[in-house]
């Protein structure tokens, strides 16, 4: 059963958003906006995760559902490493601080770490998408 062109486009659109989010995160971090950089880094991973689930024929908008399904379908099955699963969870937590933390803030080091985690998560996502493309 092949994928519809719409589904393909949706996957591509999510990957593009993921790339742009990483770029935005780097720009924000450079300017010292660490909270927002961490938030964008998380979104990069979230869009990547969404693309993976779309490939599986699953479509969820709730962040907690997306993360739970990534663990169920990809981390537990060994398609993604436990580290990558932990990274996704950590990015979600750091994004909550970045977006809703009140007096709590993301540090410069955490923002850098978030960007690295998102980049490594995204490259794993891409290799999985390429594997199943053939």
mmCIF file with all atom_site columns, C-alpha atoms in Angstrom:
data_model
loop_
_atom_site.group_PDB
_atom_site.id
_atom_site.type_symbol
_atom_site.label_atom_id
_atom_site.label_alt_id
_atom_site.label_comp_id
_atom_site.label_asym_id
_atom_site.label_entity_id
_atom_site.label_seq_id
_atom_site.pdbx_PDB_ins_code
_atom_site.Cartn_x
_atom_site.Cartn_y
_atom_site.Cartn_z
_atom_site.occupancy
_atom_site.B_iso_or_equiv
_atom_site.pdbx_formal_charge
_atom_site.auth_seq_id
_atom_site.auth_comp_id
_atom_site.auth_asym_id
_atom_site.auth_atom_id
_atom_site.pdbx_PDB_model_num
ATOM 1   C CA . UNK A 1 1   ? 0.000  0.000  0.000  1.00 0.00 ? 1   UNK A CA 1
ATOM 2   C CA . UNK A 1 2   ? 1.647  3.208  -1.190 1.00 0.00 ? 2   UNK A CA 1
ATOM 3   C CA . UNK A 1 3   ? 1.405  6.599  0.390  1.00 0.00 ? 3   UNK A CA 1
ATOM 4   C CA . UNK A 1 4   ? -0.843 9.267  -1.002 1.00 0.00 ? 4   UNK A CA 1
ATOM 5   C CA . UNK A 1 5   ? 0.818  12.360 -2.511 1.00 0.00 ? 5   UNK A CA 1
ATOM 6   C CA . UNK A 1 6   ? -0.886 14.403 0.233  1.00 0.00 ? 6   UNK A CA 1
ATOM 7   C CA . UNK A 1 7   ? 0.746  12.283 2.918  1.00 0.00 ? 7   UNK A CA 1
ATOM 8   C CA . UNK A 1 8   ? 4.134  12.640 1.179  1.00 0.00 ? 8   UNK A CA 1
ATOM 9   C CA . UNK A 1 9   ? 3.696  16.413 1.048  1.00 0.00 ? 9   UNK A CA 1
ATOM 10  C CA . UNK A 1 10  ? 2.725  16.530 4.704  1.00 0.00 ? 10  UNK A CA 1
ATOM 11  C CA . UNK A 1 11  ? 5.848  14.586 5.668  1.00 0.00 ? 11  UNK A CA 1
ATOM 12  C CA . UNK A 1 12  ? 8.019  16.901 3.571  1.00 0.00 ? 12  UNK A CA 1
ATOM 13  C CA . UNK A 1 13  ? 6.338  19.976 5.072  1.00 0.00 ? 13  UNK A CA 1
ATOM 14  C CA . UNK A 1 14  ? 7.012  18.722 8.598  1.00 0.00 ? 14  UNK A CA 1
ATOM 15  C CA . UNK A 1 15  ? 10.667 18.069 7.781  1.00 0.00 ? 15  UNK A CA 1
ATOM 16  C CA . UNK A 1 16  ? 11.001 21.540 6.325  1.00 0.00 ? 16  UNK A CA 1
ATOM 17  C CA . UNK A 1 17  ? 9.492  23.045 9.471  1.00 0.00 ? 17  UNK A CA 1
ATOM 18  C CA . UNK A 1 18  ? 11.890 20.958 11.533 1.00 0.00 ? 18  UNK A CA 1
ATOM 19  C CA . UNK A 1 19  ? 14.876 22.331 9.591  1.00 0.00 ? 19  UNK A CA 1
ATOM 20  C CA . UNK A 1 20  ? 13.622 25.886 9.897  1.00 0.00 ? 20  UNK A CA 1
ATOM 21  C CA . UNK A 1 21  ? 13.003 25.413 13.612 1.00 0.00 ? 21  UNK A CA 1
ATOM 22  C CA . UNK A 1 22  ? 16.609 24.330 14.166 1.00 0.00 ? 22  UNK A CA 1
ATOM 23  C CA . UNK A 1 23  ? 17.838 27.329 12.206 1.00 0.00 ? 23  UNK A CA 1
ATOM 24  C CA . UNK A 1 24  ? 15.563 29.617 14.223 1.00 0.00 ? 24  UNK A CA 1
ATOM 25  C CA . UNK A 1 25  ? 16.771 28.005 17.461 1.00 0.00 ? 25  UNK A CA 1
ATOM 26  C CA . UNK A 1 26  ? 20.384 28.736 16.506 1.00 0.00 ? 26  UNK A CA 1
ATOM 27  C CA . UNK A 1 27  ? 19.586 32.339 15.600 1.00 0.00 ? 27  UNK A CA 1
ATOM 28  C CA . UNK A 1 28  ? 17.699 32.848 18.866 1.00 0.00 ? 28  UNK A CA 1
ATOM 29  C CA . UNK A 1 29  ? 20.493 31.274 20.907 1.00 0.00 ? 29  UNK A CA 1
ATOM 30  C CA . UNK A 1 30  ? 23.060 33.524 19.241 1.00 0.00 ? 30  UNK A CA 1
ATOM 31  C CA . UNK A 1 31  ? 21.005 36.552 20.256 1.00 0.00 ? 31  UNK A CA 1
ATOM 32  C CA . UNK A 1 32  ? 20.714 35.286 23.829 1.00 0.00 ? 32  UNK A CA 1
ATOM 33  C CA . UNK A 1 33  ? 17.060 34.230 23.723 1.00 0.00 ? 33  UNK A CA 1
ATOM 34  C CA . UNK A 1 34  ? 17.693 30.887 25.382 1.00 0.00 ? 34  UNK A CA 1
ATOM 35  C CA . UNK A 1 35  ? 14.110 30.146 26.442 1.00 0.00 ? 35  UNK A CA 1
ATOM 36  C CA . UNK A 1 36  ? 12.848 30.559 22.905 1.00 0.00 ? 36  UNK A CA 1
ATOM 37  C CA . UNK A 1 37  ? 15.818 28.759 21.391 1.00 0.00 ? 37  UNK A CA 1
ATOM 38  C CA . UNK A 1 38  ? 15.042 25.704 23.551 1.00 0.00 ? 38  UNK A CA 1
ATOM 39  C CA . UNK A 1 39  ? 11.397 25.880 22.571 1.00 0.00 ? 39  UNK A CA 1
ATOM 40  C CA . UNK A 1 40  ? 12.253 25.989 18.850 1.00 0.00 ? 40  UNK A CA 1
ATOM 41  C CA . UNK A 1 41  ? 14.687 23.092 19.270 1.00 0.00 ? 41  UNK A CA 1
ATOM 42  C CA . UNK A 1 42  ? 11.913 21.026 20.801 1.00 0.00 ? 42  UNK A CA 1
ATOM 43  C CA . UNK A 1 43  ? 9.597  21.913 17.926 1.00 0.00 ? 43  UNK A CA 1
ATOM 44  C CA . UNK A 1 44  ? 12.233 20.755 15.464 1.00 0.00 ? 44  UNK A CA 1
ATOM 45  C CA . UNK A 1 45  ? 12.174 17.335 17.128 1.00 0.00 ? 45  UNK A CA 1
ATOM 46  C CA . UNK A 1 46  ? 8.369  17.408 17.355 1.00 0.00 ? 46  UNK A CA 1
ATOM 47  C CA . UNK A 1 47  ? 7.984  18.058 13.623 1.00 0.00 ? 47  UNK A CA 1
ATOM 48  C CA . UNK A 1 48  ? 10.446 15.266 12.914 1.00 0.00 ? 48  UNK A CA 1
ATOM 49  C CA . UNK A 1 49  ? 8.506  12.923 15.185 1.00 0.00 ? 49  UNK A CA 1
ATOM 50  C CA . UNK A 1 50  ? 5.268  13.928 13.454 1.00 0.00 ? 50  UNK A CA 1
ATOM 51  C CA . UNK A 1 51  ? 6.810  13.139 10.063 1.00 0.00 ? 51  UNK A CA 1
ATOM 52  C CA . UNK A 1 52  ? 7.773  9.656  11.286 1.00 0.00 ? 52  UNK A CA 1
ATOM 53  C CA . UNK A 1 53  ? 4.265  8.971  12.550 1.00 0.00 ? 53  UNK A CA 1
ATOM 54  C CA . UNK A 1 54  ? 2.710  10.232 9.306  1.00 0.00 ? 54  UNK A CA 1
ATOM 55  C CA . UNK A 1 55  ? 4.908  7.734  7.478  1.00 0.00 ? 55  UNK A CA 1
ATOM 56  C CA . UNK A 1 56  ? 3.332  5.030  9.659  1.00 0.00 ? 56  UNK A CA 1
ATOM 57  C CA . UNK A 1 57  ? -0.130 6.312  8.787  1.00 0.00 ? 57  UNK A CA 1
ATOM 58  C CA . UNK A 1 58  ? -0.641 7.945  12.186 1.00 0.00 ? 58  UNK A CA 1
ATOM 59  C CA . UNK A 1 59  ? -1.677 11.517 12.653 1.00 0.00 ? 59  UNK A CA 1
ATOM 60  C CA . UNK A 1 60  ? -1.712 13.158 16.084 1.00 0.00 ? 60  UNK A CA 1
ATOM 61  C CA . UNK A 1 61  ? -1.532 16.765 17.112 1.00 0.00 ? 61  UNK A CA 1
ATOM 62  C CA . UNK A 1 62  ? -1.305 16.310 20.883 1.00 0.00 ? 62  UNK A CA 1
ATOM 63  C CA . UNK A 1 63  ? 2.317  16.539 21.923 1.00 0.00 ? 63  UNK A CA 1
ATOM 64  C CA . UNK A 1 64  ? 1.997  13.907 24.635 1.00 0.00 ? 64  UNK A CA 1
ATOM 65  C CA . UNK A 1 65  ? 0.447  11.451 22.130 1.00 0.00 ? 65  UNK A CA 1
ATOM 66  C CA . UNK A 1 66  ? 3.185  12.041 19.582 1.00 0.00 ? 66  UNK A CA 1
ATOM 67  C CA . UNK A 1 67  ? 5.893  11.453 22.192 1.00 0.00 ? 67  UNK A CA 1
ATOM 68  C CA . UNK A 1 68  ? 4.196  8.343  23.607 1.00 0.00 ? 68  UNK A CA 1
ATOM 69  C CA . UNK A 1 69  ? 3.834  6.851  20.128 1.00 0.00 ? 69  UNK A CA 1
ATOM 70  C CA . UNK A 1 70  ? 7.450  7.551  19.227 1.00 0.00 ? 70  UNK A CA 1
ATOM 71  C CA . UNK A 1 71  ? 8.445  5.538  22.306 1.00 0.00 ? 71  UNK A CA 1
ATOM 72  C CA . UNK A 1 72  ? 6.010  2.763  21.512 1.00 0.00 ? 72  UNK A CA 1
ATOM 73  C CA . UNK A 1 73  ? 6.742  2.421  17.796 1.00 0.00 ? 73  UNK A CA 1
ATOM 74  C CA . UNK A 1 74  ? 10.356 3.480  17.479 1.00 0.00 ? 74  UNK A CA 1
ATOM 75  C CA . UNK A 1 75  ? 12.244 3.448  20.774 1.00 0.00 ? 75  UNK A CA 1
ATOM 76  C CA . UNK A 1 76  ? 10.866 0.133  22.092 1.00 0.00 ? 76  UNK A CA 1
ATOM 77  C CA . UNK A 1 77  ? 11.353 -1.517 18.709 1.00 0.00 ? 77  UNK A CA 1
ATOM 78  C CA . UNK A 1 78  ? 14.954 -0.309 18.537 1.00 0.00 ? 78  UNK A CA 1
ATOM 79  C CA . UNK A 1 79  ? 14.442 1.860  15.453 1.00 0.00 ? 79  UNK A CA 1
ATOM 80  C CA . UNK A 1 80  ? 15.445 4.829  17.585 1.00 0.00 ? 80  UNK A CA 1
ATOM 81  C CA . UNK A 1 81  ? 17.903 4.532  20.458 1.00 0.00 ? 81  UNK A CA 1
ATOM 82  C CA . UNK A 1 82  ? 16.917 4.900  24.119 1.00 0.00 ? 82  UNK A CA 1
ATOM 83  C CA . UNK A 1 83  ? 19.082 8.022  24.105 1.00 0.00 ? 83  UNK A CA 1
ATOM 84  C CA . UNK A 1 84  ? 16.978 9.539  21.344 1.00 0.00 ? 84  UNK A CA 1
ATOM 85  C CA . UNK A 1 85  ? 13.835 8.722  23.293 1.00 0.00 ? 85  UNK A CA 1
ATOM 86  C CA . UNK A 1 86  ? 15.316 10.422 26.360 1.00 0.00 ? 86  UNK A CA 1
ATOM 87  C CA . UNK A 1 87  ? 16.338 13.408 24.257 1.00 0.00 ? 87  UNK A CA 1
ATOM 88  C CA . UNK A 1 88  ? 12.789 13.852 23.027 1.00 0.00 ? 88  UNK A CA 1
ATOM 89  C CA . UNK A 1 89  ? 11.428 13.718 26.600 1.00 0.00 ? 89  UNK A CA 1
ATOM 90  C CA . UNK A 1 90  ? 14.071 16.147 27.808 1.00 0.00 ? 90  UNK A CA 1
ATOM 91  C CA . UNK A 1 91  ? 13.367 18.556 24.937 1.00 0.00 ? 91  UNK A CA 1
ATOM 92  C CA . UNK A 1 92  ? 9.691  18.479 25.859 1.00 0.00 ? 92  UNK A CA 1
ATOM 93  C CA . UNK A 1 93  ? 10.542 19.320 29.483 1.00 0.00 ? 93  UNK A CA 1
ATOM 94  C CA . UNK A 1 94  ? 12.938 22.109 28.548 1.00 0.00 ? 94  UNK A CA 1
ATOM 95  C CA . UNK A 1 95  ? 10.354 23.536 26.142 1.00 0.00 ? 95  UNK A CA 1
ATOM 96  C CA . UNK A 1 96  ? 7.886  23.727 29.030 1.00 0.00 ? 96  UNK A CA 1
ATOM 97  C CA . UNK A 1 97  ? 10.404 25.797 30.978 1.00 0.00 ? 97  UNK A CA 1
ATOM 98  C CA . UNK A 1 98  ? 11.139 27.940 27.923 1.00 0.00 ? 98  UNK A CA 1
ATOM 99  C CA . UNK A 1 99  ? 7.486  28.599 27.168 1.00 0.00 ? 99  UNK A CA 1
ATOM 100 C CA . UNK A 1 100 ? 5.782  28.467 30.560 1.00 0.00 ? 100 UNK A CA 1
ATOM 101 C CA . UNK A 1 101 ? 8.545  28.634 33.144 1.00 0.00 ? 101 UNK A CA 1
ATOM 102 C CA . UNK A 1 102 ? 7.692  31.959 34.723 1.00 0.00 ? 102 UNK A CA 1
ATOM 103 C CA . UNK A 1 103 ? 10.750 32.790 36.783 1.00 0.00 ? 103 UNK A CA 1
ATOM 104 C CA . UNK A 1 104 ? 12.540 29.607 35.720 1.00 0.00 ? 104 UNK A CA 1
ATOM 105 C CA . UNK A 1 105 ? 14.669 30.068 32.607 1.00 0.00 ? 105 UNK A CA 1
ATOM 106 C CA . UNK A 1 106 ? 16.665 27.945 30.207 1.00 0.00 ? 106 UNK A CA 1
ATOM 107 C CA . UNK A 1 107 ? 20.406 28.514 30.535 1.00 0.00 ? 107 UNK A CA 1
ATOM 108 C CA . UNK A 1 108 ? 22.743 29.183 27.654 1.00 0.00 ? 108 UNK A CA 1
ATOM 109 C CA . UNK A 1 109 ? 24.253 25.699 28.072 1.00 0.00 ? 109 UNK A CA 1
ATOM 110 C CA . UNK A 1 110 ? 20.803 24.074 28.093 1.00 0.00 ? 110 UNK A CA 1
ATOM 111 C CA . UNK A 1 111 ? 19.815 25.930 24.936 1.00 0.00 ? 111 UNK A CA 1
ATOM 112 C CA . UNK A 1 112 ? 22.975 24.670 23.206 1.00 0.00 ? 112 UNK A CA 1
ATOM 113 C CA . UNK A 1 113 ? 22.280 21.149 24.449 1.00 0.00 ? 113 UNK A CA 1
ATOM 114 C CA . UNK A 1 114 ? 18.678 21.366 23.214 1.00 0.00 ? 114 UNK A CA 1
ATOM 115 C CA . UNK A 1 115 ? 19.847 22.343 19.731 1.00 0.00 ? 115 UNK A CA 1
ATOM 116 C CA . UNK A 1 116 ? 22.314 19.444 19.636 1.00 0.00 ? 116 UNK A CA 1
ATOM 117 C CA . UNK A 1 117 ? 19.696 16.986 20.884 1.00 0.00 ? 117 UNK A CA 1
ATOM 118 C CA . UNK A 1 118 ? 17.209 18.194 18.276 1.00 0.00 ? 118 UNK A CA 1
ATOM 119 C CA . UNK A 1 119 ? 19.765 17.928 15.482 1.00 0.00 ? 119 UNK A CA 1
ATOM 120 C CA . UNK A 1 120 ? 20.725 14.385 16.391 1.00 0.00 ? 120 UNK A CA 1
ATOM 121 C CA . UNK A 1 121 ? 17.068 13.384 16.765 1.00 0.00 ? 121 UNK A CA 1
ATOM 122 C CA . UNK A 1 122 ? 16.285 14.886 13.384 1.00 0.00 ? 122 UNK A CA 1
ATOM 123 C CA . UNK A 1 123 ? 19.126 13.123 11.622 1.00 0.00 ? 123 UNK A CA 1
ATOM 124 C CA . UNK A 1 124 ? 17.919 9.808  13.068 1.00 0.00 ? 124 UNK A CA 1
ATOM 125 C CA . UNK A 1 125 ? 14.409 10.609 11.830 1.00 0.00 ? 125 UNK A CA 1
ATOM 126 C CA . UNK A 1 126 ? 15.709 11.347 8.354  1.00 0.00 ? 126 UNK A CA 1
ATOM 127 C CA . UNK A 1 127 ? 17.651 8.136  8.081  1.00 0.00 ? 127 UNK A CA 1
ATOM 128 C CA . UNK A 1 128 ? 14.556 6.188  9.169  1.00 0.00 ? 128 UNK A CA 1
ATOM 129 C CA . UNK A 1 129 ? 12.414 7.982  6.589  1.00 0.00 ? 129 UNK A CA 1
ATOM 130 C CA . UNK A 1 130 ? 14.998 7.261  3.896  1.00 0.00 ? 130 UNK A CA 1
ATOM 131 C CA . UNK A 1 131 ? 15.208 3.601  4.891  1.00 0.00 ? 131 UNK A CA 1
ATOM 132 C CA . UNK A 1 132 ? 11.489 3.101  4.517  1.00 0.00 ? 132 UNK A CA 1
ATOM 133 C CA . UNK A 1 133 ? 11.322 5.147  1.312  1.00 0.00 ? 133 UNK A CA 1
ATOM 134 C CA . UNK A 1 134 ? 12.817 2.360  -0.810 1.00 0.00 ? 134 UNK A CA 1
#
